[in-house]
Every structure is written in structure tokens, then in C-alpha cells.
PDB file of C-alpha atoms in Angstrom:
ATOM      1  CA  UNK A1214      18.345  10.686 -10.704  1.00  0.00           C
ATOM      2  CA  UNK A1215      17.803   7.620  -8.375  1.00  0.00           C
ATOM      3  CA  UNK A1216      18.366   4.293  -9.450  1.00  0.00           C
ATOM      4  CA  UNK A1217      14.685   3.172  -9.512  1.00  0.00           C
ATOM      5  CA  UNK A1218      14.622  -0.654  -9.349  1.00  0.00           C
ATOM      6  CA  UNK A1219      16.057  -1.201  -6.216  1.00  0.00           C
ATOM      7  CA  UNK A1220      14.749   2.300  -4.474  1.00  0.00           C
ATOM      8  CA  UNK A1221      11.333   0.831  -5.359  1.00  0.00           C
ATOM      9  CA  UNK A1222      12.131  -2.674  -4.334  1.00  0.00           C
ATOM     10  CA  UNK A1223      12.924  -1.255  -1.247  1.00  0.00           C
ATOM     11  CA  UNK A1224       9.938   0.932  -0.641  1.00  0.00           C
ATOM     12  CA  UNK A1225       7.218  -1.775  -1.702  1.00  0.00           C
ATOM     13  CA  UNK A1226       9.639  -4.134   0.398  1.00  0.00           C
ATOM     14  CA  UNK A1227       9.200  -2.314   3.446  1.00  0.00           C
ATOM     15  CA  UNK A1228       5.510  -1.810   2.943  1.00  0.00           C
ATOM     16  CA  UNK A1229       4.782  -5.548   2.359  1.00  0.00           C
ATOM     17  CA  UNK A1230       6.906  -6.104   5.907  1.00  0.00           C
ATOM     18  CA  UNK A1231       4.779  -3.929   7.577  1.00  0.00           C
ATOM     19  CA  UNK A1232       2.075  -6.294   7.586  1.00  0.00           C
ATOM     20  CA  UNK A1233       4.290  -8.596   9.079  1.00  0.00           C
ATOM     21  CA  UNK A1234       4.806  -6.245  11.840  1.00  0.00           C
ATOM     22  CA  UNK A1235       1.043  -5.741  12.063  1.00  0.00           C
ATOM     23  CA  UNK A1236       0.712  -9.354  12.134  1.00  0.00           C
ATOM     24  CA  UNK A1237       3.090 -10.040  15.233  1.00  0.00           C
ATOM     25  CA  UNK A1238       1.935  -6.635  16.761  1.00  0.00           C
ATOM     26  CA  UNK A1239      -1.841  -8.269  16.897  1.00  0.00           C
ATOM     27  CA  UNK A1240      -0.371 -11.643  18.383  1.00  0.00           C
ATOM     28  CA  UNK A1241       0.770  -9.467  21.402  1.00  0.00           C
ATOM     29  CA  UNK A1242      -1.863  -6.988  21.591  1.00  0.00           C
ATOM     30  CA  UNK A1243      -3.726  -8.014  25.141  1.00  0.00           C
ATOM     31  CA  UNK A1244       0.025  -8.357  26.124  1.00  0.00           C
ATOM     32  CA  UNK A1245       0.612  -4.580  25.749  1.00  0.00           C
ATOM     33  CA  UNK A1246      -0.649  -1.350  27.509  1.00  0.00           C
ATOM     34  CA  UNK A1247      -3.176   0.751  25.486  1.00  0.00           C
ATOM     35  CA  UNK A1248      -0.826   3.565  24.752  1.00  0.00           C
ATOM     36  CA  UNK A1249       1.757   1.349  23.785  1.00  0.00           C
ATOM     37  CA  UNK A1250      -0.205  -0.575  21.407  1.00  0.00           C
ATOM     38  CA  UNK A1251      -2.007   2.240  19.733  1.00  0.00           C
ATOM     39  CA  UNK A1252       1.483   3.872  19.685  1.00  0.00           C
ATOM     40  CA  UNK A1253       3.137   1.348  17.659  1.00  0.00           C
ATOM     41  CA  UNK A1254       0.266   0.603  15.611  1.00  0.00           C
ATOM     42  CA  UNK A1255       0.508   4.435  14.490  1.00  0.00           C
ATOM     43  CA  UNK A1256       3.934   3.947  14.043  1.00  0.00           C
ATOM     44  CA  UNK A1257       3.638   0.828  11.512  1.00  0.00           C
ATOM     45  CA  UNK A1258       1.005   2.686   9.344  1.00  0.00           C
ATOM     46  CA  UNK A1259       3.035   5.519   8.864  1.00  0.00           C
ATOM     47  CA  UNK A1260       5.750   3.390   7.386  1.00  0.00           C
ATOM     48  CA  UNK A1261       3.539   1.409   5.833  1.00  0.00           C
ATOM     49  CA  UNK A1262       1.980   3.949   4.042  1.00  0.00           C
ATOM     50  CA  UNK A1263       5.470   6.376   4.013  1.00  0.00           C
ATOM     51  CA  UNK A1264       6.865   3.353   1.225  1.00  0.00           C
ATOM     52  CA  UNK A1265       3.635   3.587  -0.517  1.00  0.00           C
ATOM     53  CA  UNK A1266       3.757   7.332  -1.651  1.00  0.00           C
ATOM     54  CA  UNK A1267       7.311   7.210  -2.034  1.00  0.00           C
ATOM     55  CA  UNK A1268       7.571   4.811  -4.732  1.00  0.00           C
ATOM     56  CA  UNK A1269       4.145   5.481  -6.097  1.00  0.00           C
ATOM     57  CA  UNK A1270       4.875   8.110  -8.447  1.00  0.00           C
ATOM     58  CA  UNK A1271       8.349   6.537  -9.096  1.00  0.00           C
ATOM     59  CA  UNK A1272       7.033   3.369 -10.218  1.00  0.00           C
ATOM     60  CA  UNK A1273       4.896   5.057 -12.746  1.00  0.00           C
ATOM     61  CA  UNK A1274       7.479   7.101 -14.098  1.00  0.00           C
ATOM     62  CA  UNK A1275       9.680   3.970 -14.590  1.00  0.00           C
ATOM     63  CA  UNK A1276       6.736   2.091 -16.072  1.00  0.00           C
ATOM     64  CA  UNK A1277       5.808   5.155 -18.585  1.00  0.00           C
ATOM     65  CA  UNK A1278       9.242   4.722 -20.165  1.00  0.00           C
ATOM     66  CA  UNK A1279       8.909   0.869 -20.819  1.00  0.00           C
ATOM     67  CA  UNK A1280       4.985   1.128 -22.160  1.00  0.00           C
ATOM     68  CA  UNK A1281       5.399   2.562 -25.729  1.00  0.00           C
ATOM     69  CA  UNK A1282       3.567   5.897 -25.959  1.00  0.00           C
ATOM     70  CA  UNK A1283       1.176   4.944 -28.736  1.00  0.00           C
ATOM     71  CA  UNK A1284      -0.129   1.715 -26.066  1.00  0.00           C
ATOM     72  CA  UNK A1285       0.467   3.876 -22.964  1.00  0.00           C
ATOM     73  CA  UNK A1286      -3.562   4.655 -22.173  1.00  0.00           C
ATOM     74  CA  UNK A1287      -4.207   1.142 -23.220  1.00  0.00           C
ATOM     75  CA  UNK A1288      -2.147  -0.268 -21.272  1.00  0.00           C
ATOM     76  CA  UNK A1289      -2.911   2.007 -18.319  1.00  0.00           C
ATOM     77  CA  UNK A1290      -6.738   1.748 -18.708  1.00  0.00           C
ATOM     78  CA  UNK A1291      -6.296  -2.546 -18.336  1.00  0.00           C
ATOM     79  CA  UNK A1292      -4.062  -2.334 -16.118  1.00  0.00           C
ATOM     80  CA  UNK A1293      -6.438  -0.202 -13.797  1.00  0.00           C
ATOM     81  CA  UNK A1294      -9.523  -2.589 -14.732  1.00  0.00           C
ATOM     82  CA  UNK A1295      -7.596  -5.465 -13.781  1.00  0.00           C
ATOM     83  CA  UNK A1296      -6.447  -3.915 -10.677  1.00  0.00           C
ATOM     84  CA  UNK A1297      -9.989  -3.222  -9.387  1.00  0.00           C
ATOM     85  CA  UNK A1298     -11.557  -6.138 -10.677  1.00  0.00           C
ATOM     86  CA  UNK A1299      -9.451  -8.481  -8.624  1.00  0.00           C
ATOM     87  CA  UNK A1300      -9.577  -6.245  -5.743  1.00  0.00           C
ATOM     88  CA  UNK A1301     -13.225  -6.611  -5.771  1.00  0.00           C
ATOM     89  CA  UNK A1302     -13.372 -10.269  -6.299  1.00  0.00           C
ATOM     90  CA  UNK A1303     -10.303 -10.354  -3.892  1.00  0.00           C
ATOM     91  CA  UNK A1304     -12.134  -8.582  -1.085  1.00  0.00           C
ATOM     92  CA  UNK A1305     -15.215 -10.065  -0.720  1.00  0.00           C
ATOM     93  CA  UNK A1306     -13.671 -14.100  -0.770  1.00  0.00           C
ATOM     94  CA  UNK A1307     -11.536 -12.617   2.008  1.00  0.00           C
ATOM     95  CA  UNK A1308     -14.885 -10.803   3.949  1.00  0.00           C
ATOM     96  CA  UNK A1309     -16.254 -14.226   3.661  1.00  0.00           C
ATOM     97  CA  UNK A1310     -13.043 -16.231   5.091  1.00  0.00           C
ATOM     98  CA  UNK A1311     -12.763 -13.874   8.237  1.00  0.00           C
ATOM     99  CA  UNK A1312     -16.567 -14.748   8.561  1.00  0.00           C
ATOM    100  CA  UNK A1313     -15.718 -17.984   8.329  1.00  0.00           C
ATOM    101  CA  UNK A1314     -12.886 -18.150  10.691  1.00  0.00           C
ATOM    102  CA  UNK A1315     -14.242 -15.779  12.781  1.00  0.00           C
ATOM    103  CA  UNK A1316     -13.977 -11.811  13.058  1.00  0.00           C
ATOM    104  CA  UNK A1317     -13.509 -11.831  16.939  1.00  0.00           C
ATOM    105  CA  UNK A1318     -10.119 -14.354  16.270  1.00  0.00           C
ATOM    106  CA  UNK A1319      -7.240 -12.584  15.629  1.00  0.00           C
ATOM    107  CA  UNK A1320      -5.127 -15.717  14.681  1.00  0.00           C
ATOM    108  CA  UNK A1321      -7.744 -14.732  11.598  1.00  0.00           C
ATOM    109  CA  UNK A1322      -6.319 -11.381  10.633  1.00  0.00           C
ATOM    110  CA  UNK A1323      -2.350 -12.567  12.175  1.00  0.00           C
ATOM    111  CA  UNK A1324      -3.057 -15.638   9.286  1.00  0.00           C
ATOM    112  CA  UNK A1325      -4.297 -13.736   6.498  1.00  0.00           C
ATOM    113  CA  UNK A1326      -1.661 -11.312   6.412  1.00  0.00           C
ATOM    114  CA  UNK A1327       0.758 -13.352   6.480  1.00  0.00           C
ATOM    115  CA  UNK A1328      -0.469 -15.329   3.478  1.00  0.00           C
ATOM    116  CA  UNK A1329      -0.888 -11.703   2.231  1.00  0.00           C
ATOM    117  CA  UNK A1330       2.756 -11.042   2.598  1.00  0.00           C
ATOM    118  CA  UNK A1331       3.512 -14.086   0.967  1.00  0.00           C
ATOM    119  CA  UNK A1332       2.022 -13.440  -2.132  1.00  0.00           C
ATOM    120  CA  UNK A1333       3.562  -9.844  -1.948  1.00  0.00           C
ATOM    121  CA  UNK A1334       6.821 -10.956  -2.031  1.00  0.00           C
ATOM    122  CA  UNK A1335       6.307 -12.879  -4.148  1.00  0.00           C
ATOM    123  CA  UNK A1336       5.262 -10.314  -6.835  1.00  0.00           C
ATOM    124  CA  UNK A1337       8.809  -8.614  -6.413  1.00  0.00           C
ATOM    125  CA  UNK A1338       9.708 -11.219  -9.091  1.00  0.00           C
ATOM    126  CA  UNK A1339       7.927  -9.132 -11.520  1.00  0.00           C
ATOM    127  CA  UNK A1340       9.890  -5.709 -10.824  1.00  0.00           C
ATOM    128  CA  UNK A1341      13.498  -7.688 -10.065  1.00  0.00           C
ATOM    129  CA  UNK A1342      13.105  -9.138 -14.260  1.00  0.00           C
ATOM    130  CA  UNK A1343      11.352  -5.369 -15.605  1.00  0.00           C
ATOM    131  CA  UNK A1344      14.168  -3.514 -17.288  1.00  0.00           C
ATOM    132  CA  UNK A1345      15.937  -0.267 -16.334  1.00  0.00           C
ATOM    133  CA  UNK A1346      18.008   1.987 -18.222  1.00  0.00           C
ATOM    134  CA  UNK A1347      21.561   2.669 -16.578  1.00  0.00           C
ATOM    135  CA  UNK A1348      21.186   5.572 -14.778  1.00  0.00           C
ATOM    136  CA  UNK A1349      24.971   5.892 -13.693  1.00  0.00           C
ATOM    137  CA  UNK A1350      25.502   8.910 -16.403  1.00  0.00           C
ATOM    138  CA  UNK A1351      22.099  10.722 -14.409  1.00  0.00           C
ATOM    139  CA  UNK A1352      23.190  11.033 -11.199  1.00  0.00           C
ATOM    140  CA  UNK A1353      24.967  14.343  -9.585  1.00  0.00           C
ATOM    141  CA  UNK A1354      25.646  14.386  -6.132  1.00  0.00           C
ATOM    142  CA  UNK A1355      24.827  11.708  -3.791  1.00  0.00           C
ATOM    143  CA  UNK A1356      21.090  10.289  -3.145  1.00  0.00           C
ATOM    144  CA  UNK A1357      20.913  12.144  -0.024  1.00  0.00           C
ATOM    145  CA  UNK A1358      22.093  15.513  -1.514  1.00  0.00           C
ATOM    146  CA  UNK A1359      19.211  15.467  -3.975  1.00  0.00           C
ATOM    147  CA  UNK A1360      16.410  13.934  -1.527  1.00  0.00           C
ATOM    148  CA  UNK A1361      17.724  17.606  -0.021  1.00  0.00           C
ATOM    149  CA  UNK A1362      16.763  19.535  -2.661  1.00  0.00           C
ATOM    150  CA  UNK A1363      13.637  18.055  -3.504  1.00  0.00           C
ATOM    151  CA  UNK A1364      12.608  18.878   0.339  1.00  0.00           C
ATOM    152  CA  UNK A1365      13.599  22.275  -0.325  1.00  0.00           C
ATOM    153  CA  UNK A1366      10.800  22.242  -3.436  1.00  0.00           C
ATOM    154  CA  UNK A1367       7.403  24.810  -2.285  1.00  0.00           C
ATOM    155  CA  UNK A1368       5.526  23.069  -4.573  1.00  0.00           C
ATOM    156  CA  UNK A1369       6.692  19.560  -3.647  1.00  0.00           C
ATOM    157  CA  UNK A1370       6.401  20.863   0.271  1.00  0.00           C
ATOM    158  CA  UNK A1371       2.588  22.103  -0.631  1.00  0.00           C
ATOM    159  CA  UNK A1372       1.446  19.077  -2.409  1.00  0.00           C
ATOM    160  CA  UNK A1373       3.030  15.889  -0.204  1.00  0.00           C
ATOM    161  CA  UNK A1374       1.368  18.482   2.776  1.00  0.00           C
ATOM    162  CA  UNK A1375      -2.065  18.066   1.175  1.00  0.00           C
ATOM    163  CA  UNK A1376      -1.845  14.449   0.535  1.00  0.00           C
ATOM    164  CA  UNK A1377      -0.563  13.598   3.646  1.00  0.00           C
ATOM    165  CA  UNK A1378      -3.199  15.323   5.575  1.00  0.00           C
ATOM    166  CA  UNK A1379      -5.644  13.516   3.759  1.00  0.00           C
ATOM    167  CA  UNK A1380      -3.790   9.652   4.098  1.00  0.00           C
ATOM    168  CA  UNK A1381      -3.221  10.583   7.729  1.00  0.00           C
ATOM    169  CA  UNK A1382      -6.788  11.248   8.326  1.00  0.00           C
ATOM    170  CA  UNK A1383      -7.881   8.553   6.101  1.00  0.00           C
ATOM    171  CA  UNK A1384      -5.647   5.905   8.504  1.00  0.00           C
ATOM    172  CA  UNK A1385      -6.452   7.403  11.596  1.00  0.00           C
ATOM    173  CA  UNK A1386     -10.379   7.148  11.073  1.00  0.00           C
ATOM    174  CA  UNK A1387     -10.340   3.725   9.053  1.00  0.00           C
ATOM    175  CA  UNK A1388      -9.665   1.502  11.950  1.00  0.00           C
ATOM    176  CA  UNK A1389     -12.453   3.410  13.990  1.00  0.00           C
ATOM    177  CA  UNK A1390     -15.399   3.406  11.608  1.00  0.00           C
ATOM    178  CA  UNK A1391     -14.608  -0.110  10.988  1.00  0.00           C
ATOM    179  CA  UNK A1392     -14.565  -1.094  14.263  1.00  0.00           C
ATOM    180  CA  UNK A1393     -18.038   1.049  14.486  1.00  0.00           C
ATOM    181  CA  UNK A1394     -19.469  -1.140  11.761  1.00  0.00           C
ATOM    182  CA  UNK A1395     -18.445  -4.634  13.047  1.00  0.00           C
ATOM    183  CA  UNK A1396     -19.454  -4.242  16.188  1.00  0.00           C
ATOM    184  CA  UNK A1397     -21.713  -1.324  16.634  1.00  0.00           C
ATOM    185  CA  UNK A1398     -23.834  -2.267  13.475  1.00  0.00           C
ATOM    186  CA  UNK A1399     -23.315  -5.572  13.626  1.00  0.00           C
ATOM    187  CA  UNK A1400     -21.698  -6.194  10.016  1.00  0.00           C
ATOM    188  CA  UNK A1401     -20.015  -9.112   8.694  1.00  0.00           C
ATOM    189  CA  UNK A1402     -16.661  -8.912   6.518  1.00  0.00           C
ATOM    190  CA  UNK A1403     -18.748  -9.531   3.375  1.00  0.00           C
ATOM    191  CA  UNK A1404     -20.605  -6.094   4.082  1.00  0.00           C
ATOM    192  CA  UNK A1405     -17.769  -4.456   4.508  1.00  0.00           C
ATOM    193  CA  UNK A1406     -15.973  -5.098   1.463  1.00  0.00           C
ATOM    194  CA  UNK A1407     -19.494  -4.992  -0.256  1.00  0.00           C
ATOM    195  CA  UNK A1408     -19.272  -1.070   0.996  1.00  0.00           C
ATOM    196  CA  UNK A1409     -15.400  -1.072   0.188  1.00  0.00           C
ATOM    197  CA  UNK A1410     -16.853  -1.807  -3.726  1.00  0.00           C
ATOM    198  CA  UNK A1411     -19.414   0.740  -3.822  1.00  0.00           C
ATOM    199  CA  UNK A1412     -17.490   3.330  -2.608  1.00  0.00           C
ATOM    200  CA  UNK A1413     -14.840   2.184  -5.646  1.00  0.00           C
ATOM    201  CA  UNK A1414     -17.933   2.437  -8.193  1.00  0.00           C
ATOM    202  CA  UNK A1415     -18.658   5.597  -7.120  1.00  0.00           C
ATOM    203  CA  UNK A1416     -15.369   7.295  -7.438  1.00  0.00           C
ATOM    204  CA  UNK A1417     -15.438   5.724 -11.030  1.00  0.00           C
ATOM    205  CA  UNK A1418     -18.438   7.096 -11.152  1.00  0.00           C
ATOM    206  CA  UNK A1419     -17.634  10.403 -10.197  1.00  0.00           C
TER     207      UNK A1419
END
């Protein structure tokens, strides 16, 4: 049984610095060869989006035991409002500051993510003051002993296989159709996330 404040403080810790890495990576992108660049920007997403999924469902378990069960689907339901609300609102003030600044600058992008990080770390706050039972009396065997035997699971091997195909897919093709968009089409940020929102609505929707 891991010891799920700091394993998640580490994962969403890792996935905030990502974007740091992303950041510097675009400051020295003309510097670098194609292959290199593409190459490392793979490499990023993948942990990026590795510390995602693997404190995703463990943040939810730990959250499930603080939430009393009679205020657990409230909570859940405002919690997911809130969450797509601002990411709405969020997105398109963001659309309309790369606009702004300028889509073809990438001091734009290098600047807003690291105001992005910022704020990320920022939220850690929140997790580092949550409660946490003791867990000491839980755990057999050492972390790495268990992570084992989890990776030994069919049905865990079956279901982060499915997933994953879809997330890798997802990543490689984002930064295409995007690109497609901008240029191509000749959108501005503001359409984009406009698009971003519908495409929310109608998964809600669906």
C-alpha cells in the first residue's frame, strides 16, 4: 500500500516540470536538428503524461476516503463543474493572449508555461495540508516489490494497454492537427479553444 501523499506529490511534480522542460526545449528549438527535437519532445510528453495516469486513479482513491460517502457525488459532481468551467473560461483568455502576443513568437508559449508552472506549484499547497491516514501498518514488501506484482496483473496489463494506445495516439496527432489549424486554416488561439469547448460539451453531451 503506497504512501500516497508524497507518491502523488511526486507524480503531479514531475508533470508540472515537464512544462518547464517544454518551455526551455522551445527556446532551443531552431538550435536543434529535426530528429533531435521531435525526439525529445516525444520524450517529455511521455513523462508528462506517464505522472498523469499514474497518480490519477491514486489521487481519487485518496480523495474518496476524505469526502464522506453520503457528500461523495456532490462533491464529485462540483468539483467536475468547477473544473470545466474554469478550463473553459481559462482557455479562451489564454487563446486570446497568444493572439495578442503573437502565435508565430515562441517567447509566447516559453512565457505562458512558465507562468503555468507557477501556478502549478503552487497548488501543491493544497495536497502537502490534505490529510492521510498512516499507512506504515499497510505496507508488505518494499514499493518496488509490489509495483512488481501489479505489472504482473492481466487485467491491469489489458487496461493501461488500451489507455495508453489511445493517450499515445491522442499526443502524437494533437500537435499535428493543431499545427494544421493555425496555419493551414488560418485559425487564431480563440478558435481553437472555442473547438477545445465544444468538443468538452459534446462529451457531456454524449
Amino acid at each position: 500500500y503506497f504512501r500516497r501523499k508524497p507518491f502523488y506529490l511526486i507524480c503531479v511534480t514531475t508533470y508540472y516540470s515537464s512544462y518547464l522542460l517544454l518551455a526551455l526545449l522551445a527556446v532551443f528549438w531552431t538550435n536543434l536538428s529535426a530528429t533531435v527535437a521531435v525526439a525529445l519532445f516525444f520524450g517529455i510528453q511521455f513523462v508528462c503524461y506517464g505522472s498523469v495516469q499514474l497518480g490519477g486513479a491514486l489521487v481519487n482513491a485518496w480523495m474518496g476516503e476524505i469526502i464522506p460517502p453520503r457528500e461523495s457525488a456532490e462533491f464529485w459532481n462540483r468539483r467536475g463543474g468547477a473544473a470545466l468551467i474554469f478550463s473553459m473560461i481559462c482557455g479562451l483568455i489564454v487563446g486570446k493572449v497568444v493572439d495578442v502576443m503573437g502565435k508565430d513568437n515562441i517567447n509566447t508559449y516559453v512565457i505562458l508555461m512558465i507562468i503555468g508552472v507557477i501556478f502549478g506549484y503552487c497548488s501543491l499547497y493544497v495536497y502537502l495540508i490534505l490529510p492521510d491516514r498512516d499507512t506504515k501498518g499497510d505496507i508488505a514488501g518494499s514499493p518496488i516489490a509490489q509495483i512488481k506484482e501489479v505489472l504482473k496483473n492481466r487485467q491491469f496489463q489489458a487496461l493501461t494497454a488500451f489507455f495508453a494506445v489511445g493517450t499515445v495516439a491522442e499526443c502524437c496527432c494533437a500537435g499535428f492537427y493543431n499545427i494544421f489549424l493555425l496555419k493551414n486554416m488560418n485559425f487564431s488561439m480563440v478558435n481553437l479553444q472555442i473547438l477545445t469547448i465544444l468538443g468538452s460539451l459534446a462529451g457531456i453531451a454524449g
